[in-house]
Coordinates of C-alpha atoms and ligand atoms in Angstrom, one line a residue:
Chain A
X1 CA -0.1 0.4 0.3
X2 CA 1.1 3.1 -0.4
X3 CA 1.6 5.9 2.4
X4 CA 2.1 9.7 1.7
X5 CA 5.4 9.1 1.6
X6 CA 5.9 6.5 -1.8
X7 CA 6.5 8.2 -4.6
X8 CA 3.8 9.3 -6.8
X9 CA 5.5 7.3 -9.6
X10 CA 8.6 6.2 -9.8
X11 CA 11.4 3.5 -12.8
X12 CA 14.1 2.5 -13.3
X13 CA 15.1 1.7 -16.7
X14 CA 11.7 2.4 -18.3
X15 CA 11.7 0.9 -21.9
X16 CA 8.9 0.5 -24.9
X17 CA 10.5 0.3 -28.7
X18 CA 8.5 0.0 -31.2
X19 CA 9.9 -1.6 -34.8
X20 CA 12.8 0.3 -34.8
X21 CA 12.1 3.5 -32.4
X22 CA 13.2 3.6 -29.2
X23 CA 10.1 5.7 -27.9
X24 CA 10.7 5.4 -25.0
X25 CA 14.9 5.0 -23.7
X26 CA 15.8 4.1 -20.0
X27 CA 13.8 7.0 -17.8
X28 CA 14.2 6.7 -14.7
X29 CA 12.5 9.2 -12.4
X30 CA 10.5 10.0 -8.9
X31 CA 7.8 12.1 -8.7
X32 CA 6.3 13.0 -5.2
X33 CA 3.1 12.6 -4.1
X34 CA 1.0 16.9 -3.6
X35 CA 3.0 18.3 -6.5
X36 CA 3.0 19.2 -10.4
X37 CA 5.8 17.5 -12.2
X38 CA 5.8 18.7 -16.1
X39 CA 7.4 16.6 -18.3
X40 CA 8.4 18.6 -20.8
X41 CA 10.1 17.5 -24.7
X42 CA 9.7 18.0 -28.2
X43 CA 7.8 16.4 -31.1
X44 CA 8.6 12.5 -30.8
X45 CA 9.9 13.3 -27.5
X46 CA 8.9 9.9 -25.4
X47 CA 5.6 12.2 -23.2
X48 CA 3.0 10.4 -24.7
X49 CA 4.3 6.9 -24.5
X50 CA 6.1 7.0 -20.8
X51 CA 2.8 8.6 -19.3
X52 CA 0.3 6.0 -21.5
X53 CA 2.9 3.0 -19.1
X54 CA 2.5 4.5 -16.7
X55 CA -1.3 4.8 -17.5
X56 CA -1.4 0.3 -17.6
X57 CA -2.8 0.8 -21.1
X58 CA 1.3 0.3 -22.5
X59 CA 3.1 -2.9 -21.6
X60 CA 6.5 -0.8 -21.4
X61 CA 9.8 -3.4 -23.4
X62 CA 12.5 -2.6 -20.0
X63 CA 12.6 -1.6 -16.6
X64 CA 10.0 -1.1 -13.6
X65 CA 7.2 1.5 -13.3
X66 CA 5.3 1.5 -10.1
X67 CA 3.0 3.7 -9.1
X68 CA 1.8 4.6 -5.9
X69 CA 3.5 1.8 -4.5
X70 CA 1.5 -0.8 -7.2
X71 CA 4.3 -2.5 -10.0
X72 CA 2.3 -0.6 -13.3
X73 CA 2.5 -4.5 -14.5
X74 CA 1.7 -6.9 -11.8
X75 CA -0.4 -4.7 -9.7
X76 CA -2.5 -3.2 -13.2
X77 CA -5.9 -3.4 -11.4
X78 CA -4.6 -1.6 -8.7
X79 CA -3.3 0.8 -10.9
X80 CA -5.8 2.0 -12.1
X81 CA -8.4 2.5 -9.4
X82 CA -6.2 5.6 -8.6
X83 CA -4.8 7.2 -11.5
X84 CA -6.9 9.3 -14.7
X85 CA -5.5 9.2 -17.4
X86 CA -7.1 12.6 -19.8
X87 CA -5.0 11.6 -23.5
X88 CA -3.3 13.7 -25.7
X89 CA -6.3 14.0 -28.0
X90 CA -9.8 13.6 -27.4
X91 CA -10.8 10.2 -25.7
X92 CA -14.9 11.6 -25.6
X93 CA -17.5 9.7 -27.3
X94 CA -18.3 12.5 -30.2
X95 CA -22.0 11.5 -31.1
X96 CA -23.5 11.7 -28.1
X97 CA -23.9 14.8 -25.2
X98 CA -21.5 16.7 -22.4
X99 CA -24.0 15.4 -19.3
X100 CA -24.1 11.6 -21.7
X101 CA -20.8 11.3 -22.2
X102 CA -20.2 11.8 -17.6
X103 CA -23.4 9.8 -16.6
X104 CA -22.0 6.2 -19.3
X105 CA -18.3 6.6 -17.9
X106 CA -20.3 7.0 -14.1
X107 CA -22.4 4.4 -14.9
X108 CA -19.4 1.8 -16.5
X109 CA -17.4 2.8 -12.9
X110 CA -20.2 1.7 -10.6
X111 CA -22.4 5.0 -9.9
X112 CA -26.2 3.4 -9.7
X113 CA -28.1 6.2 -12.2
X114 CA -29.3 9.1 -10.1
X115 CA -25.3 8.6 -8.4
X116 CA -24.2 9.4 -12.1
X117 CA -27.4 12.1 -13.2
X118 CA -26.0 14.0 -9.9
X119 CA -21.9 13.4 -10.3
X120 CA -22.5 14.5 -13.8
X121 CA -24.0 17.6 -13.5
X122 CA -21.7 19.0 -10.7
X123 CA -18.3 18.0 -13.0
X124 CA -20.5 20.7 -15.8
X125 CA -21.0 23.3 -13.7
X126 CA -17.3 22.4 -12.0
X127 CA -15.7 23.0 -15.3
X128 CA -18.4 25.1 -17.1
X129 CA -19.9 23.6 -19.7
X130 CA -23.1 23.7 -18.1
X131 CA -24.4 25.1 -20.9
X132 CA -23.4 23.0 -23.2
X133 CA -24.7 19.7 -21.2
X134 CA -27.2 18.7 -24.2
X135 CA -25.1 19.2 -26.8
X136 CA -23.3 16.9 -29.3
X137 CA -19.8 17.1 -28.6
X138 CA -18.5 16.6 -31.3
X139 CA -20.0 20.4 -32.1
X140 CA -17.7 21.6 -29.0
X141 CA -14.6 24.1 -28.7
X142 CA -11.4 23.1 -28.2
X143 CA -11.3 24.4 -25.2
X144 CA -14.5 23.3 -23.8
X145 CA -13.7 19.5 -25.2
X146 CA -10.6 19.6 -23.4
X147 CA -12.1 20.9 -20.6
X148 CA -15.0 17.7 -20.8
X149 CA -12.1 15.2 -21.0
X150 CA -10.6 16.4 -18.0
X151 CA -13.4 16.2 -16.2
X152 CA -13.7 13.0 -17.4
X153 CA -10.7 11.6 -16.4
X154 CA -12.3 13.1 -12.5
X155 CA -15.8 11.2 -12.0
X156 CA -13.4 9.4 -10.0
X157 CA -11.7 12.0 -7.3
X158 CA -7.9 10.2 -8.8
X159 CA -4.8 10.1 -6.0
X160 CA -2.5 11.0 -9.7
X161 CA -4.5 12.3 -12.8
X162 CA -2.1 12.4 -15.6
X163 CA -2.8 15.3 -18.8
X164 CA -0.9 14.3 -21.8
X165 CA -0.5 17.7 -24.0
X166 CA -2.9 19.2 -21.8
X167 CA -3.6 23.5 -23.4
X168 CA -2.2 22.7 -26.9
X169 CA -3.1 24.3 -29.4
X170 CA -5.6 25.7 -26.9
X171 CA -6.2 29.8 -27.3
X172 CA -5.0 31.9 -24.0
X173 CA -8.5 31.8 -22.8
X174 CA -9.0 28.0 -22.1
X175 CA -5.4 27.5 -21.6
X176 CA -5.1 29.6 -18.3
X177 CA -9.1 27.7 -17.3
X178 CA -7.2 24.5 -17.8
X179 CA -4.5 26.0 -15.7
X180 CA -7.1 26.9 -13.1
X181 CA -8.2 23.6 -12.6
X182 CA -4.4 22.3 -11.9
X183 CA -3.7 24.8 -9.3
X184 CA -7.4 23.5 -8.0
X185 CA -6.5 19.2 -8.5
X186 CA -3.3 19.9 -6.4
X187 CA -4.9 22.1 -3.4
X188 CA -6.8 19.4 -3.0
X189 CA -4.5 17.0 -3.0
X190 CA -4.2 15.2 -6.3
X191 CA -1.0 14.9 -8.3
X192 CA -0.2 15.7 -11.1
X193 CA 1.9 14.7 -14.7
X194 CA 1.4 16.5 -17.5
X195 CA 3.4 16.7 -19.7
X196 CA 4.0 19.5 -23.0
X197 CA 6.4 21.2 -24.8
X198 CA 6.4 24.2 -23.5
X199 CA 8.8 25.7 -21.7
X200 CA 6.2 28.7 -20.0
X201 CA 3.5 25.9 -19.4
X202 CA 5.7 23.6 -17.3
X203 CA 6.6 27.1 -15.6
X204 CA 3.8 28.2 -14.6
X205 CA 2.3 24.8 -12.9
X206 CA 5.1 22.6 -12.0
X207 CA 7.6 21.7 -8.4
X208 CA 10.0 19.7 -10.4
X209 CA 10.6 18.8 -14.1
X210 CA 12.0 16.3 -16.3
X211 CA 12.6 17.8 -19.6
X212 CA 12.8 14.8 -22.8
X213 CA 13.9 14.0 -25.4
X214 CA 14.5 10.8 -27.5
X215 CA 13.2 8.5 -25.4
X216 CA 16.1 9.7 -21.7
X217 CA 15.5 12.4 -19.2
X218 CA 18.1 14.9 -20.2
X219 CA 17.7 17.3 -17.7
X220 CA 15.3 17.5 -14.4
X221 CA 15.6 19.6 -11.3
X222 CA 12.5 21.9 -9.7
X223 CA 12.2 24.9 -11.4
X224 CA 14.4 27.1 -9.7
X225 CA 16.8 24.8 -10.8
X226 CA 15.9 24.8 -14.8
X227 CA 15.6 27.9 -14.8
X228 CA 19.2 29.0 -13.4
X229 CA 20.8 26.4 -16.2
X230 CA 19.0 27.4 -19.2
X231 CA 17.9 31.6 -18.2
X232 CA 14.3 32.3 -18.1
X233 CA 14.7 35.7 -20.6
X234 CA 16.4 36.7 -23.2
X235 CA 16.9 39.7 -24.6
X236 CA 16.5 40.1 -28.6
X237 CA 18.3 43.4 -29.7
X238 CA 18.5 45.0 -33.7
X239 CA 20.6 47.5 -35.0
X240 CA 20.4 50.5 -36.5
X241 CA 23.2 49.9 -37.8
X242 CA 25.4 45.9 -38.2
X243 CA 28.9 48.7 -37.9
X244 CA 27.7 49.1 -34.0
X245 CA 27.1 45.7 -32.8
X246 CA 30.8 45.1 -31.3
X247 CA 29.8 48.5 -29.6
X248 CA 26.9 47.2 -28.0
X249 CA 27.8 43.7 -27.8
X250 CA 29.8 44.9 -25.0
X251 CA 27.6 46.8 -23.5
X252 CA 25.3 44.5 -22.9
X253 CA 27.6 42.2 -21.3
X254 CA 29.2 44.9 -18.7
X255 CA 25.5 45.8 -18.4
X256 CA 24.0 42.8 -18.4
X257 CA 26.3 40.9 -17.3
X258 CA 25.9 38.2 -18.9
X259 CA 27.1 36.5 -22.6
X260 CA 25.8 38.0 -25.6
X261 CA 25.4 36.2 -28.6
X262 CA 26.0 37.5 -32.5
X263 CA 23.2 36.3 -34.2
X264 CA 23.2 35.2 -38.1
X265 CA 21.4 37.8 -38.3
X266 CA 24.6 41.4 -38.0
X267 CA 22.4 43.5 -36.7
X268 CA 21.1 41.1 -34.0
X269 CA 21.9 40.4 -30.9
X270 CA 20.5 38.6 -27.8
X271 CA 21.5 38.3 -24.6
X272 CA 19.8 35.2 -21.6
X273 CA 17.9 37.4 -18.7
X274 CA 15.6 37.7 -16.6
X275 CA 16.1 41.0 -15.1
X276 CA 13.8 43.4 -16.5
X277 CA 14.8 46.4 -15.3
X278 CA 18.4 46.6 -16.3
X279 CA 17.4 45.7 -19.4
X280 CA 15.4 49.3 -19.1
X281 CA 18.9 50.6 -17.5
X282 CA 20.8 49.0 -20.0
X283 CA 18.4 50.0 -23.6
X284 CA 19.0 53.7 -22.4
X285 CA 22.6 52.7 -21.9
X286 CA 22.4 51.9 -25.2
X287 CA 20.4 55.6 -25.9
X288 CA 23.1 57.3 -24.9
X289 CA 25.8 56.2 -26.4
X290 CA 24.6 57.1 -30.0
X291 CA 24.0 53.3 -30.6
X292 CA 20.3 53.8 -32.8
X293 CA 18.4 50.6 -32.6
X294 CA 15.4 49.9 -34.0
X295 CA 13.7 47.1 -32.8
X296 CA 14.0 45.1 -29.3
X297 CA 11.9 42.2 -28.0
X298 CA 12.2 40.6 -23.9
X299 CA 10.7 37.4 -23.7
X300 CA 11.1 33.2 -22.0
X301 CA 13.4 31.0 -23.9
X302 CA 11.4 28.7 -26.1
X303 CA 11.9 24.8 -25.9
X304 CA 14.6 25.2 -28.8
X305 CA 16.6 27.8 -26.9
X306 CA 16.7 25.6 -24.1
X307 CA 17.6 22.0 -25.7
X308 CA 19.8 24.4 -27.5
X309 CA 21.4 25.5 -23.8
X310 CA 20.5 22.0 -22.2
X311 CA 22.6 19.6 -25.9
X312 CA 24.0 22.2 -27.4
X313 CA 21.9 21.3 -30.8
X314 CA 19.1 22.0 -32.0
X315 CA 15.8 20.1 -31.5
X316 CA 14.7 17.9 -34.0
X317 CA 11.6 19.2 -35.1
X318 CA 10.2 21.1 -32.9
X319 CA 7.0 23.5 -32.7
X320 CA 7.7 25.6 -30.2
X321 CA 5.1 28.7 -31.2
X322 CA 6.5 31.8 -29.4
X323 CA 3.4 32.0 -27.2
X324 CA 5.4 36.0 -25.8
X325 CA 4.6 36.6 -29.4
X326 CA 1.5 37.4 -29.2
X327 CA 1.1 39.9 -26.0
Chain B
X1 CA 7.7 45.4 -28.2
X2 CA 7.2 42.2 -27.3
X3 CA 6.9 41.6 -24.0
X4 CA 6.0 38.4 -21.8
X5 CA 2.7 38.7 -20.4
X6 CA 1.0 36.1 -18.7
X7 CA -2.4 36.3 -18.7
X8 CA -3.4 35.8 -15.3
X9 CA -5.9 38.4 -15.1
X10 CA -8.6 35.0 -15.6
X11 CA -6.2 33.3 -12.7
X12 CA -9.5 34.2 -10.2
X13 CA -11.2 33.2 -7.2
X14 CA -11.1 29.1 -6.7
X15 CA -14.0 28.1 -8.1
X16 CA -16.2 26.1 -5.8
X17 CA -18.5 24.2 -8.3
X18 CA -14.8 23.3 -9.0
X19 CA -14.2 22.2 -5.7
X20 CA -17.4 20.1 -4.3
X21 CA -16.3 17.8 -8.0
X22 CA -13.2 17.6 -6.7
X23 CA -13.6 17.0 -2.7
X24 CA -16.6 13.8 -4.3
X25 CA -15.9 10.7 -2.1
X26 CA -18.5 8.9 -4.1
X27 CA -16.8 5.1 -4.6
X28 CA -19.3 2.9 -5.3
X29 CA -17.1 -0.7 -5.8
X30 CA -17.2 -2.3 -9.4
X31 CA -20.5 -2.9 -12.1
X32 CA -21.9 -5.9 -12.4
X33 CA -21.3 -7.4 -16.1
X34 CA -25.4 -7.0 -17.0
X35 CA -24.9 -3.5 -16.0
X36 CA -21.7 -3.0 -18.4
X37 CA -23.9 -4.3 -20.8
X38 CA -27.1 -2.9 -20.1
X39 CA -24.7 0.9 -20.3
X40 CA -23.0 -0.1 -23.3
X41 CA -26.6 -0.7 -24.6
X42 CA -28.1 2.3 -23.2
X43 CA -24.9 4.1 -25.1
X44 CA -25.8 3.4 -29.0
X45 CA -29.1 3.1 -28.4
X46 CA -28.4 7.0 -27.5
X47 CA -26.3 7.8 -30.3
X48 CA -28.7 6.7 -32.9
X49 CA -31.0 8.6 -31.0
X50 CA -28.5 12.3 -31.6
X51 CA -28.9 10.2 -35.1
X52 CA -32.8 10.5 -35.7
X53 CA -33.9 9.5 -39.8
X54 CA -31.3 9.5 -40.6
X55 CA -30.0 6.1 -39.2
X56 CA -33.3 4.9 -40.9
X57 CA -32.6 6.2 -44.2
X58 CA -29.5 4.7 -45.0
X59 CA -30.3 0.7 -42.5
X60 CA -33.3 1.0 -45.5
X61 CA -32.9 2.7 -48.6
X62 CA -30.8 0.1 -49.8
X63 CA -33.2 -2.9 -49.2
X64 CA -36.7 -0.6 -50.7
X65 CA -33.8 0.0 -53.4
X66 CA -33.5 -3.5 -54.5
X67 CA -36.4 -4.8 -53.4
X68 CA -38.6 -1.9 -55.9
X69 CA -35.9 -2.8 -58.4
X70 CA -36.4 -6.8 -58.3
X71 CA -39.8 -6.4 -58.3
X72 CA -41.1 -4.5 -60.9
X73 CA -37.2 -5.0 -63.2
X74 CA -37.5 -8.4 -63.0
X75 CA -40.2 -10.1 -61.0
X76 CA -42.4 -10.9 -63.8
X77 CA -39.1 -13.0 -65.7
X78 CA -38.0 -15.1 -62.3
X79 CA -41.2 -15.6 -61.3
X80 CA -44.1 -15.4 -63.9
X81 CA -45.6 -11.6 -62.6
X82 CA -44.4 -9.4 -60.5
X83 CA -46.6 -10.2 -58.1
X84 CA -46.4 -13.4 -57.5
X85 CA -41.4 -12.5 -57.2
X86 CA -42.9 -10.4 -54.4
X87 CA -44.1 -13.6 -52.1
X88 CA -40.9 -15.3 -52.9
X89 CA -38.4 -11.8 -52.7
X90 CA -40.1 -10.4 -50.0
X91 CA -38.9 -12.2 -46.5
X92 CA -35.5 -13.0 -48.4
X93 CA -34.8 -8.7 -48.8
X94 CA -36.1 -8.8 -44.8
X95 CA -33.3 -11.4 -44.7
X96 CA -30.9 -8.5 -46.5
X97 CA -32.5 -5.5 -44.8
X98 CA -31.0 -6.7 -41.3
X99 CA -28.1 -8.4 -42.7
X100 CA -25.9 -5.7 -44.5
X101 CA -26.8 -2.7 -41.5
X102 CA -24.5 -5.0 -39.0
X103 CA -21.6 -4.0 -40.9
X104 CA -22.0 -0.9 -38.4
X105 CA -21.0 -2.7 -35.8
X106 CA -18.1 -3.6 -36.8
X107 CA -17.5 0.0 -38.0
X108 CA -19.2 1.4 -34.4
X109 CA -16.7 -0.3 -33.2
X110 CA -13.6 0.3 -35.2
X111 CA -13.8 3.9 -34.1
X112 CA -13.3 3.7 -30.7
X113 CA -10.7 2.0 -30.4
X114 CA -8.8 4.5 -32.9
X115 CA -10.6 7.5 -31.4
X116 CA -9.4 6.8 -27.9
X117 CA -13.1 6.1 -26.0
X118 CA -12.2 2.6 -25.8
X119 CA -8.1 3.9 -23.7
X120 CA -10.6 5.0 -21.9
X121 CA -13.1 2.1 -21.0
X122 CA -9.9 0.1 -20.6
X123 CA -9.0 2.3 -17.3
X124 CA -12.4 1.7 -16.1
X125 CA -13.0 -1.7 -13.8
X126 CA -16.0 -2.8 -15.0
X127 CA -16.4 -6.5 -17.9
X128 CA -14.4 -4.9 -21.2
X129 CA -16.6 -7.6 -23.8
X130 CA -19.6 -5.7 -21.6
X131 CA -18.5 -2.7 -24.3
X132 CA -19.2 -4.8 -27.3
X133 CA -22.0 -6.9 -25.9
X134 CA -24.0 -3.6 -25.5
X135 CA -23.7 -2.2 -29.1
X136 CA -24.5 -5.7 -30.2
X137 CA -27.3 -5.7 -28.8
X138 CA -28.6 -1.9 -29.5
X139 CA -28.0 -2.2 -32.1
X140 CA -31.3 -4.5 -32.0
X141 CA -32.8 -1.2 -32.3
X142 CA -31.2 -0.4 -35.7
X143 CA -32.7 -3.5 -37.6
X144 CA -36.5 -3.9 -36.1
X145 CA -36.6 -0.7 -37.4
X146 CA -35.6 -1.4 -40.9
X147 CA -37.2 -4.6 -40.5
X148 CA -40.6 -3.0 -40.1
X149 CA -39.9 -0.2 -42.2
X150 CA -38.9 -2.3 -45.3
X151 CA -42.2 -5.3 -44.2
X152 CA -44.5 -2.4 -43.9
X153 CA -42.9 -1.0 -47.5
X154 CA -43.9 -4.6 -48.7
X155 CA -47.6 -4.6 -47.8
X156 CA -48.3 -1.3 -49.2
X157 CA -46.7 -2.9 -53.0
X158 CA -49.6 -6.4 -52.6
X159 CA -47.0 -8.9 -50.2
X160 CA -49.3 -11.0 -48.6
X161 CA -48.4 -13.4 -45.6
X162 CA -50.2 -15.9 -45.5
X163 CA -49.2 -16.6 -42.0
X164 CA -50.1 -14.1 -40.7
X165 CA -49.0 -11.4 -38.2
X166 CA -48.0 -13.9 -35.8
X167 CA -45.8 -15.6 -39.2
X168 CA -44.2 -12.3 -39.5
X169 CA -42.9 -11.7 -35.9
X170 CA -41.5 -14.8 -34.9
X171 CA -39.5 -14.5 -38.6
X172 CA -38.6 -11.1 -37.0
X173 CA -37.5 -12.6 -34.6
X174 CA -34.8 -15.3 -36.3
X175 CA -33.2 -13.1 -38.4
X176 CA -32.4 -10.2 -35.4
X177 CA -31.3 -13.5 -33.7
X178 CA -29.5 -14.2 -36.7
X179 CA -28.8 -10.0 -37.6
X180 CA -27.5 -10.3 -34.1
X181 CA -24.4 -13.8 -34.8
X182 CA -23.4 -12.2 -38.1
X183 CA -22.5 -8.7 -36.7
X184 CA -19.7 -10.2 -34.7
X185 CA -18.3 -11.4 -37.3
X186 CA -18.4 -7.6 -38.5
X187 CA -17.1 -6.9 -35.1
X188 CA -14.8 -9.3 -35.2
X189 CA -13.3 -7.0 -38.3
X190 CA -13.1 -4.1 -36.6
X191 CA -10.8 -5.1 -33.8
X192 CA -8.7 -5.2 -36.2
X193 CA -9.1 -3.3 -38.3
X194 CA -6.5 -0.1 -39.0
X195 CA -9.3 2.2 -39.3
X196 CA -13.5 2.5 -39.3
X197 CA -13.9 3.2 -43.4
X198 CA -11.4 -0.2 -43.5
X199 CA -14.2 -2.2 -42.0
X200 CA -16.9 -1.4 -44.5
X201 CA -14.6 -1.9 -48.2
X202 CA -13.5 -4.7 -46.0
X203 CA -17.4 -6.3 -45.3
X204 CA -18.0 -5.3 -49.0
X205 CA -16.2 -8.8 -49.9
X206 CA -18.3 -10.5 -46.9
X207 CA -21.1 -8.6 -48.1
X208 CA -21.3 -9.0 -51.1
X209 CA -20.7 -13.1 -52.4
X210 CA -22.9 -13.6 -49.3
X211 CA -25.7 -11.8 -49.9
X212 CA -25.6 -12.8 -53.9
X213 CA -24.9 -16.3 -53.7
X214 CA -27.7 -17.2 -51.2
X215 CA -31.5 -17.8 -52.4
X216 CA -32.5 -14.7 -51.7
X217 CA -33.7 -13.2 -55.0
X218 CA -33.9 -16.9 -57.2
X219 CA -34.4 -20.6 -56.5
X220 CA -31.4 -22.1 -56.9
X221 CA -32.6 -25.0 -59.0
X222 CA -32.0 -23.0 -62.5
X223 CA -28.1 -22.6 -61.2
X224 CA -25.5 -25.4 -62.2
X225 CA -25.3 -27.9 -59.9
X226 CA -21.6 -26.4 -58.6
X227 CA -23.7 -23.8 -57.8
X228 CA -26.6 -24.4 -56.1
X229 CA -24.6 -26.1 -53.6
X230 CA -22.4 -22.8 -52.9
X231 CA -26.1 -20.9 -52.5
X232 CA -27.0 -24.6 -50.3
X233 CA -24.7 -24.1 -47.8
X234 CA -25.0 -20.5 -47.4
X235 CA -26.3 -19.1 -43.8
X236 CA -27.9 -17.0 -45.6
X237 CA -30.2 -18.4 -47.6
X238 CA -30.9 -21.0 -45.0
X239 CA -32.5 -17.5 -43.7
X240 CA -34.0 -16.5 -46.2
X241 CA -36.1 -20.0 -46.7
X242 CA -37.1 -20.1 -43.0
X243 CA -38.0 -16.5 -43.0
X244 CA -40.2 -17.2 -46.3
X245 CA -41.7 -20.2 -43.9
X246 CA -42.4 -18.9 -41.2
X247 CA -44.0 -15.6 -43.0
X248 CA -46.1 -17.9 -45.0
X249 CA -47.4 -20.2 -42.6
X250 CA -45.2 -23.2 -44.3
X251 CA -41.6 -23.8 -42.1
X252 CA -40.1 -26.9 -41.4
X253 CA -38.6 -27.5 -37.8
X254 CA -35.6 -28.0 -39.9
X255 CA -35.1 -25.0 -41.7
X256 CA -35.9 -23.6 -38.1
X257 CA -33.2 -25.7 -36.9
X258 CA -29.9 -24.7 -39.7
X259 CA -31.0 -21.4 -38.4
X260 CA -29.9 -21.8 -35.3
X261 CA -27.7 -24.3 -36.2
X262 CA -25.5 -21.2 -38.0
X263 CA -26.0 -18.7 -35.8
X264 CA -24.2 -21.1 -32.4
X265 CA -21.7 -22.0 -35.7
X266 CA -20.2 -17.7 -36.3
X267 CA -21.4 -16.9 -33.0
X268 CA -19.0 -19.5 -30.9
X269 CA -16.3 -19.0 -33.1
X270 CA -16.6 -15.5 -33.5
X271 CA -17.7 -13.7 -29.4
X272 CA -14.6 -15.0 -28.2
X273 CA -12.8 -14.8 -30.9
X274 CA -14.5 -10.9 -31.0
X275 CA -12.8 -10.8 -27.1
X276 CA -9.5 -12.3 -27.0
X277 CA -8.8 -9.5 -29.7
X278 CA -9.7 -6.6 -28.1
X279 CA -8.6 -7.3 -25.3
X280 CA -5.8 -8.1 -26.7
X281 CA -5.1 -4.9 -28.6
X282 CA -2.3 -2.5 -28.8
X283 CA -1.3 -3.7 -24.6
X284 CA 2.1 -4.3 -26.8
Ligands
ATP401 N1 2.7 2.8 -31.6 C1 3.3 3.6 -32.1 N2 3.9 2.1 -33.5 C2 5.4 2.4 -34.4 N3 5.7 3.8 -33.5 C3 5.1 4.9 -32.3 C4 3.9 4.3 -31.4 N4 4.3 5.3 -31.3 C5 4.5 6.2 -31.1 N5 5.8 6.0 -31.3 C6 7.0 6.3 -32.2 O1 7.3 6.6 -30.8 C7 8.3 7.7 -30.7 C8 7.6 8.8 -29.0 O2 6.5 9.2 -29.5 P1 5.5 9.5 -28.5 O3 3.7 9.6 -29.0 O4 5.5 9.3 -27.0 O5 6.4 11.4 -28.3 P2 5.1 12.2 -27.8 O6 6.8 12.8 -26.9 O7 3.8 12.2 -27.2 O8 5.4 13.7 -29.3 P3 4.3 14.8 -29.2 O9 5.0 15.6 -28.9 O10 4.1 14.9 -31.5 O11 3.1 13.9 -28.3 C9 7.6 9.1 -31.7 O12 9.7 8.2 -32.7 C10 6.7 7.5 -32.0 O13 6.5 8.0 -33.9
MG402 MG1 2.5 12.7 -26.8

């Protein structure tokens, strides 16, 4: 059985192979209970495969995994009774209404007819779907569908909830609704393991993060630890005259106490820093020194930049979109 | 200039409804298999209800087109007169009416698997084959609708069942049993197929020979010997013969016995196979 000190997830050398692809290639993780744990990685990193093994949907090819103290292979039933999964792609019945979907799952979990109807109503209210209760879920927007999908995972409040890319493809408003639910759930004692392609999201929600690539964990730590290894922000500056770049570079290095990268564009510079006050000062200094700036931007590093920092090479086939550009 | 700004405004007060929903402590014991089957059948029927008349259209259009073209185009040639042919043909069309839509069971099952709800089902504690059995049974509604509509059209065209209401009802009952058995074949196909389109495509390869090399359309005694032999062992022919017998009040016990035997054989092979394939699916 599991006490509060039993890790929510504990894996050793967890592996899954599909033909030639080593989708998960020796993952070691220890996730304590009561936290939001983020698994960050680009497309094809092995996030979904890992989560499917942990939620007993897929049998591992190597290594071991214990979830809340139970082996995912030998004690799959016990694991299933305590965890819930909201998959990357909607897994509700599109032909049924929102209410019917929730009632169906409640009934299959053993709720009586009236209990199931009550529970459906409760969950619809919790996820702001009351007005859409009687609509077929195929008519739902992406955000509504996501919320219904999460609600469907909570018919019985799980001890551990897996959320596979819960906000990919959502607009900022819907994304915030999902984030709020995640915060509320963890506050009420559910441990959450979420995967994401966005550093920003992991940063907002997760207490600890594992970065995975090609099926391997390449970095692990609290958000603070990862931040200091990568830097949370980057200042991008574009100069009016390319010949002022060496001088600008020297000044920014001194003013921001951080290394300055000369970008391939001869007019552009970037500095990894998150100190917005010093940035404002530094930009002022540049102006006073007669170095004209045509454009500048301050944003969080994209997953690409994290990867560059962690692995020294760009992440392949990454579709990390820069949401800060939309602000 | 672009600045990182999280839309923090929406991070409002803790949502009471959410709190209430998350603190629910109901932990029921697992449903018994019968309940799970009933719930799954309910699901299939709800879906049908949402589709509304489209369901009826889907399942009756084809048989009615066949009924009209065969009766009025070939009826005279096949049986001497249109009226005469209808008396022979209508029970056969009823078989076609229930056998064709059995493919839907396979398509629906495959959709569940490919669209992801299967993942959710698999993590729930109920008797897993219930979703399959339930959808098979829920589809009976579809068959009843199809049979009733086709029968009504037949009566309007002048079909007269010599076996009366009792004969018609017992024929329909037999055909429902037959349809449920046949739907196991497509359920198995639905589990192994990669996509719903594959199910409907492949099903047609099975369905057309099954329906056409039967005695639904014409009596086999004018066919070459080898063909007659094939037609006579086709369970669809047995079903048509039995339905004809019941509807016209001259069914023999062995006509019905053969159909039930065929149903039993199909079910005994395909039901366990489907369930086995379903359980084994994608845990690799
Ligand atoms: N069923 C499968 N058969 C074959 N290959 C698979 C299968 N599932 C995953 N893979 C491969 O395993 C690798 C990891 O896939 P996975 O879906 O776990 O990545 P991911 O991190 O979830 O990516 P994404 O961000 O795109 O969802 C990929 O190369 C993928 O093509
Ligand atoms: Mg994935």
